[in-house]
XYZ file of C-alpha atoms in Angstrom:
292
model
C 26.583 -65.470 158.679
C 29.444 -66.882 160.679
C 29.598 -66.641 164.469
C 31.645 -68.273 167.193
C 29.403 -71.296 166.897
C 30.914 -73.106 163.942
C 28.781 -74.860 161.379
C 28.639 -78.436 162.453
C 29.529 -80.993 159.815
C 27.238 -84.039 159.730
C 28.866 -86.849 161.640
C 29.867 -89.845 159.552
C 28.043 -93.036 160.276
C 30.284 -95.444 162.214
C 31.386 -98.482 160.234
C 30.785 -100.672 163.257
C 28.820 -100.495 166.461
C 30.400 -99.674 169.767
C 30.910 -102.613 172.140
C 27.980 -103.472 174.345
C 27.995 -103.595 178.130
C 27.593 -100.911 180.789
C 26.870 -97.689 178.879
C 28.313 -94.299 179.626
C 24.898 -92.994 180.589
C 24.602 -95.668 183.297
C 28.085 -94.956 184.587
C 27.373 -91.236 184.656
C 24.046 -91.757 186.401
C 25.827 -93.674 189.178
C 29.214 -91.939 189.391
C 28.177 -88.283 189.247
C 25.573 -88.407 192.087
C 28.009 -90.506 194.141
C 30.766 -87.899 193.782
C 28.349 -85.090 194.647
C 27.149 -86.981 197.743
C 30.734 -87.558 198.918
C 31.606 -83.895 198.403
C 28.503 -82.859 200.351
C 29.450 -85.161 203.223
C 33.011 -83.870 203.338
C 31.819 -80.281 203.122
C 29.332 -80.711 205.972
C 31.776 -82.609 208.194
C 29.951 -85.960 208.040
C 32.496 -88.763 208.594
C 32.916 -90.986 205.546
C 34.555 -94.442 205.908
C 37.816 -94.882 204.043
C 36.357 -97.800 202.100
C 33.552 -95.588 200.774
C 36.017 -92.876 199.741
C 38.147 -95.468 197.969
C 35.091 -96.870 196.212
C 34.082 -93.383 195.080
C 37.537 -92.753 193.640
C 37.556 -96.081 191.825
C 34.098 -95.378 190.395
C 35.275 -92.006 189.132
C 38.350 -93.570 187.515
C 36.187 -96.238 185.847
C 33.868 -93.580 184.404
C 36.778 -91.494 183.110
C 38.397 -94.591 181.650
C 35.151 -95.489 179.878
C 34.930 -91.947 178.449
C 38.463 -92.201 177.066
C 37.832 -95.705 175.700
C 34.685 -94.675 173.830
C 36.406 -91.535 172.487
C 39.258 -93.650 171.113
C 36.793 -96.084 169.521
C 34.950 -93.183 167.869
C 38.258 -91.903 166.515
C 39.038 -95.332 165.071
C 35.613 -95.360 163.432
C 36.573 -92.306 161.389
C 35.320 -89.363 163.443
C 37.469 -86.278 163.943
C 38.488 -85.310 167.514
C 35.813 -82.585 167.554
C 33.113 -84.934 166.281
C 34.065 -87.655 168.772
C 33.933 -85.144 171.603
C 30.529 -83.932 170.402
C 29.237 -87.514 170.684
C 30.418 -87.734 174.300
C 29.740 -84.269 175.714
C 26.326 -82.537 175.567
C 26.456 -79.383 173.447
C 25.554 -77.047 176.316
C 28.244 -78.496 178.547
C 30.818 -78.226 175.749
C 29.880 -74.596 175.091
C 30.116 -73.695 178.777
C 33.508 -75.371 179.182
C 34.736 -73.674 175.994
C 33.633 -70.310 177.347
C 35.480 -70.854 180.629
C 38.610 -71.969 178.754
C 38.385 -68.866 176.563
C 38.212 -66.684 179.686
C 41.365 -68.262 181.147
C 43.163 -68.103 177.780
C 42.368 -64.390 177.634
C 44.369 -63.888 180.834
C 47.419 -65.323 179.091
C 46.817 -63.186 175.994
C 46.473 -60.116 178.210
C 49.776 -60.775 179.947
C 51.714 -61.402 176.707
C 49.787 -58.649 174.855
C 48.522 -60.766 171.988
C 45.010 -59.665 170.956
C 42.767 -62.273 169.387
C 41.677 -62.143 165.747
C 43.477 -58.976 164.643
C 46.069 -60.487 162.309
C 44.521 -59.381 159.001
C 42.359 -56.539 160.289
C 41.918 -53.237 158.442
C 40.854 -51.594 161.690
C 40.966 -52.554 165.392
C 38.660 -50.814 167.859
C 39.162 -51.464 171.598
C 36.179 -51.160 173.919
C 37.405 -52.066 177.435
C 38.579 -48.701 178.777
C 35.324 -47.558 180.403
C 34.894 -50.711 182.466
C 38.470 -51.010 183.745
C 37.968 -49.114 187.030
C 34.845 -51.119 187.872
C 36.506 -54.471 187.094
C 39.631 -53.647 189.119
C 37.449 -52.548 192.040
C 35.434 -55.765 191.856
C 38.658 -57.781 191.771
C 39.904 -55.995 194.893
C 36.655 -56.805 196.718
C 36.960 -60.486 195.730
C 40.561 -60.639 196.953
C 39.625 -58.995 200.261
C 36.774 -61.481 200.713
C 39.131 -64.391 200.004
C 41.602 -63.231 202.652
C 38.880 -62.618 205.245
C 37.263 -66.027 204.727
C 40.662 -67.722 204.951
C 41.041 -66.414 208.516
C 37.425 -67.067 209.520
C 37.376 -70.667 208.252
C 40.847 -71.732 209.421
C 39.289 -74.127 211.973
C 37.374 -76.043 209.287
C 40.058 -77.193 206.831
C 37.694 -78.916 204.358
C 35.329 -75.943 204.140
C 38.330 -73.620 203.978
C 39.890 -75.553 201.086
C 36.652 -75.696 199.068
C 35.864 -72.000 199.479
C 39.478 -71.053 198.801
C 39.310 -72.789 195.424
C 35.974 -71.099 194.659
C 37.246 -67.672 195.714
C 40.500 -67.929 193.758
C 38.592 -69.016 190.662
C 36.195 -66.081 191.147
C 39.122 -63.662 191.175
C 40.549 -65.250 188.021
C 37.122 -65.190 186.374
C 36.578 -61.476 187.064
C 40.040 -60.611 185.751
C 39.489 -62.978 182.828
C 36.260 -61.224 181.844
C 38.128 -57.930 181.643
C 41.068 -59.579 179.884
C 38.680 -61.051 177.299
C 37.265 -57.589 176.605
C 40.768 -56.135 176.270
C 42.103 -58.875 173.992
C 38.970 -59.217 171.822
C 38.340 -55.784 170.290
C 35.902 -55.021 167.511
C 37.559 -55.695 164.157
C 36.928 -54.465 160.615
C 38.439 -56.795 158.038
C 37.553 -56.542 154.369
C 33.787 -56.384 154.027
C 33.016 -57.817 157.478
C 32.616 -56.082 160.835
C 33.365 -58.377 163.753
C 31.496 -57.271 166.895
C 32.581 -58.809 170.203
C 32.024 -58.593 173.926
C 34.163 -60.430 176.500
C 34.374 -64.129 175.549
C 30.711 -64.896 174.889
C 29.738 -62.644 171.949
C 31.503 -62.834 168.594
C 29.418 -61.863 165.564
C 30.622 -61.337 162.014
C 28.383 -58.869 160.186
C 28.807 -58.370 156.407
C 28.900 -54.658 155.634
C 26.248 -55.249 152.972
C 23.779 -56.078 155.752
C 24.345 -52.811 157.626
C 21.476 -50.502 156.662
C 22.485 -47.718 159.056
C 25.057 -46.806 161.672
C 24.670 -43.901 164.033
C 26.485 -42.515 167.031
C 24.339 -42.262 170.152
C 25.311 -42.585 173.804
C 22.827 -44.668 175.783
C 23.071 -45.565 179.461
C 19.787 -47.474 179.810
C 18.813 -50.414 177.647
C 15.474 -52.197 177.468
C 15.496 -55.804 176.327
C 13.450 -56.288 173.162
C 13.128 -59.132 170.693
C 15.384 -58.638 167.709
C 17.718 -56.231 169.529
C 21.127 -56.917 171.081
C 22.682 -54.545 173.611
C 26.401 -54.885 174.340
C 27.091 -52.231 176.981
C 30.545 -51.648 178.415
C 30.575 -49.720 181.651
C 26.754 -49.567 181.363
C 26.878 -47.603 178.099
C 26.694 -48.056 174.353
C 27.867 -45.463 171.855
C 26.953 -46.867 168.428
C 23.795 -48.408 166.994
C 23.729 -50.661 163.943
C 20.530 -51.240 161.967
C 20.607 -54.316 159.727
C 18.737 -55.067 156.524
C 18.043 -58.625 157.697
C 18.546 -60.508 160.964
C 21.844 -62.080 161.904
C 22.244 -64.820 164.461
C 23.876 -63.823 167.761
C 23.896 -67.125 169.689
C 23.409 -67.056 173.437
C 26.020 -68.474 175.800
C 24.715 -72.058 175.600
C 24.028 -71.942 171.866
C 20.357 -70.924 171.623
C 19.662 -68.983 168.421
C 19.011 -65.252 168.768
C 18.187 -63.398 165.521
C 18.753 -59.639 165.816
C 18.307 -56.675 163.496
C 19.519 -53.930 165.854
C 22.893 -54.070 167.636
C 24.045 -51.470 170.129
C 27.734 -51.579 171.012
C 30.477 -49.498 172.558
C 33.964 -48.451 171.497
C 36.640 -46.437 173.249
C 36.718 -44.201 170.178
C 33.248 -44.456 168.613
C 34.046 -41.826 165.977
C 36.903 -43.910 164.567
C 34.682 -46.986 164.317
C 31.844 -44.958 162.795
C 34.139 -43.373 160.185
C 35.813 -46.683 159.307
C 32.492 -48.488 158.759
C 31.073 -45.547 156.803
C 34.098 -45.441 154.487
C 34.090 -49.203 154.011
C 30.376 -49.200 153.133
C 30.861 -46.367 150.638
C 33.908 -47.926 148.964
C 33.132 -49.193 145.448
C 33.088 -52.923 144.957
C 36.152 -54.282 143.146
C 35.623 -54.651 139.426
C 35.487 -58.223 138.146
C 38.639 -59.433 136.470
C 38.430 -59.338 132.660
C 37.982 -62.665 130.964
C 40.208 -63.615 128.064
C 38.416 -64.049 124.797
C 38.440 -67.505 123.345
């Protein structure tokens, strides 16, 4: 079963040890709290001496330089870029950053109209229509809040700048969530059904594991072990029953085996008919072998 979390290849053992001295963990333990303390002081209006600000910037540059140095050493020791990054960045942090990058990339795909993962699909099934009005309304509220706070906080430039960045990112995030749903439809390709939601759910289900598929509109969903609900606009329209569990990893990578998946499609009948036909199609006959 393949999901968005790729199978991790065992990391090769380095042929030499990294240089000794101040470790990254020590630098992080000092630099990160220092940066947070400086941000808190600036945010609250506490005066910070220029020398302290300069020291904080230098400390941050030293930590970033050490990160780059260790990454380059890991690359020279034979690790791939992905493996070297995995050594430096905790898995949960990497997954979260990847999710945020996927959200922002979806905005670009939405603008240029390039859906993700549909190149060799036998069937593409959008599922974003019923949430569009809600997402556009939420975006409007976020924009209105951003404008209002800009006027209210004009006298406090530091607070205004920080909240402006947060508010603008919130607007982009809300639009990005909708863009991810638009550009990542459900896909049927060969003998695999790819079920997706926004940028955080991407499950490939072999048709051989689908024991049943039925059309049913549900507007309330109770969380249960072994079940995955993927509502769009608070509703699901199809329910898949599986012969054995598949892994649907959570946002930060925790395993989640499920045997029942409820999902939504703009045209549930088309998805139902396509999966039913694909399941009923006879398996291709094996190629004849030449006699010796």
